[in-house]
Tab-separated table of C-alpha atoms in Angstrom:
chain	number	residue	atom	x	y	z
U	166	UNK	CA	0.492	14.449	-1.675
U	167	UNK	CA	-2.557	13.191	-3.412
U	168	UNK	CA	-3.077	14.008	-7.129
U	169	UNK	CA	-6.208	13.962	-9.312
U	170	UNK	CA	-6.909	10.799	-11.249
U	171	UNK	CA	-7.210	10.305	-15.011
U	172	UNK	CA	-10.676	9.105	-15.592
U	173	UNK	CA	-11.548	6.830	-18.579
U	174	UNK	CA	-13.849	7.809	-21.264
U	175	UNK	CA	-16.790	5.943	-19.906
U	176	UNK	CA	-16.330	7.500	-16.551
U	177	UNK	CA	-15.953	10.973	-18.163
U	178	UNK	CA	-19.286	10.460	-19.805
U	179	UNK	CA	-20.843	9.273	-16.627
U	180	UNK	CA	-19.619	12.279	-14.873
U	181	UNK	CA	-20.795	14.769	-17.638
U	182	UNK	CA	-24.159	13.070	-17.562
U	183	UNK	CA	-24.756	13.354	-13.807
U	184	UNK	CA	-23.075	16.845	-13.424
U	185	UNK	CA	-22.207	18.832	-16.601
U	186	UNK	CA	-20.614	21.745	-14.501
U	187	UNK	CA	-18.037	19.399	-12.704
U	188	UNK	CA	-14.564	20.698	-13.001
U	189	UNK	CA	-12.271	18.775	-10.675
U	190	UNK	CA	-13.650	15.556	-9.218
U	191	UNK	CA	-12.078	13.104	-6.796
U	192	UNK	CA	-12.874	10.640	-4.179
U	193	UNK	CA	-13.400	11.503	-0.531
U	194	UNK	CA	-9.996	10.088	0.453
U	195	UNK	CA	-8.177	12.290	-2.012
U	196	UNK	CA	-9.994	15.336	-1.006
U	197	UNK	CA	-9.124	14.521	2.540
U	198	UNK	CA	-5.504	14.258	1.608
U	199	UNK	CA	-5.681	17.667	-0.002
U	200	UNK	CA	-7.044	19.074	3.296
U	201	UNK	CA	-10.657	19.498	2.056
U	202	UNK	CA	-13.769	17.902	3.502
U	203	UNK	CA	-16.899	16.931	1.677
U	204	UNK	CA	-19.990	18.474	3.042
U	205	UNK	CA	-22.147	16.250	5.345
U	206	UNK	CA	-25.227	14.826	3.208
U	207	UNK	CA	-23.718	15.694	-0.112
U	208	UNK	CA	-24.659	13.270	-3.057
U	209	UNK	CA	-21.733	11.919	-5.009
U	210	UNK	CA	-21.197	11.381	-8.817
U	211	UNK	CA	-21.264	7.420	-9.399
U	212	UNK	CA	-18.457	6.106	-11.510
U	213	UNK	CA	-17.267	2.534	-12.081
U	214	UNK	CA	-13.901	1.592	-10.703
U	215	UNK	CA	-12.026	-1.487	-11.602
U	216	UNK	CA	-11.583	-4.355	-8.868
U	217	UNK	CA	-8.073	-5.889	-9.383
U	218	UNK	CA	-7.414	-9.444	-7.773
U	219	UNK	CA	-4.787	-11.904	-7.890
U	220	UNK	CA	-5.067	-15.184	-9.859
U	221	UNK	CA	-3.900	-18.123	-7.766
U	222	UNK	CA	-1.742	-20.608	-9.637
U	223	UNK	CA	-2.547	-24.317	-9.180
U	224	UNK	CA	0.002	-26.209	-7.016
U	225	UNK	CA	1.873	-27.968	-9.975
U	226	UNK	CA	2.128	-24.615	-11.898
U	227	UNK	CA	3.642	-22.946	-8.779
U	228	UNK	CA	6.264	-25.754	-8.313
U	229	UNK	CA	7.301	-25.575	-11.951
U	230	UNK	CA	7.633	-21.707	-12.067
U	231	UNK	CA	9.731	-21.768	-8.586
U	232	UNK	CA	8.702	-18.037	-8.038
U	233	UNK	CA	5.051	-18.743	-7.056
U	234	UNK	CA	4.149	-15.166	-7.879
U	235	UNK	CA	0.382	-14.399	-8.507
U	236	UNK	CA	-0.501	-12.326	-11.565
U	237	UNK	CA	-2.992	-9.287	-11.120
U	238	UNK	CA	-6.113	-9.695	-12.998
U	239	UNK	CA	-9.277	-7.714	-13.512
U	240	UNK	CA	-12.168	-9.255	-11.531
U	241	UNK	CA	-14.844	-6.676	-12.309
U	242	UNK	CA	-16.170	-3.254	-11.662
U	243	UNK	CA	-17.816	-1.627	-8.747
U	244	UNK	CA	-19.761	1.543	-8.147
U	245	UNK	CA	-17.797	4.342	-6.424
U	246	UNK	CA	-18.662	8.057	-5.763
U	247	UNK	CA	-16.645	11.182	-6.574
U	248	UNK	CA	-17.173	14.756	-5.542
U	249	UNK	CA	-16.864	18.012	-7.371
U	250	UNK	CA	-15.194	20.975	-5.847
U	251	UNK	CA	-18.374	23.071	-5.104
U	252	UNK	CA	-19.646	20.130	-2.956
U	253	UNK	CA	-16.664	20.667	-0.524
U	254	UNK	CA	-16.454	23.034	2.384
U	255	UNK	CA	-13.568	25.252	3.076
U	256	UNK	CA	-10.796	23.917	5.304
U	257	UNK	CA	-11.069	25.458	8.816
U	258	UNK	CA	-7.872	26.373	10.541
U	259	UNK	CA	-8.359	26.264	14.242
U	260	UNK	CA	-5.752	27.876	16.460
U	261	UNK	CA	-5.546	28.497	20.023
U	262	UNK	CA	-5.679	32.222	19.837
U	263	UNK	CA	-7.892	34.773	17.800
U	264	UNK	CA	-6.505	36.929	15.104
U	265	UNK	CA	-8.257	40.053	16.502
U	266	UNK	CA	-6.519	42.746	18.156
U	267	UNK	CA	-7.688	44.836	21.153
U	268	UNK	CA	-7.988	48.665	20.862
U	269	UNK	CA	-8.850	50.758	17.968
U	270	UNK	CA	-7.093	49.064	15.400
U	271	UNK	CA	-9.106	48.015	12.409
């Protein structure tokens, strides 16, 4: 099951600046994993996410190492959007039958 992410100090400031009343924020994929859906047309809160790439070694370095493994390295940052809880719609549970009973029962 998905968990909430711990955001960096800069991203916390960006979230607080754009939506001071935000409580639990997560990306669309995380909310989908939790069974919640983002309302159509909702605007997200923009934060910066790191882009991790691999550094390719030169042919000579790879031969000397023998392993040939590439090291992960920070390439840059990109803008991503997260959503707060009030911007979600409740999960709808659709079943094949109705919960109402016939007769005079309340």
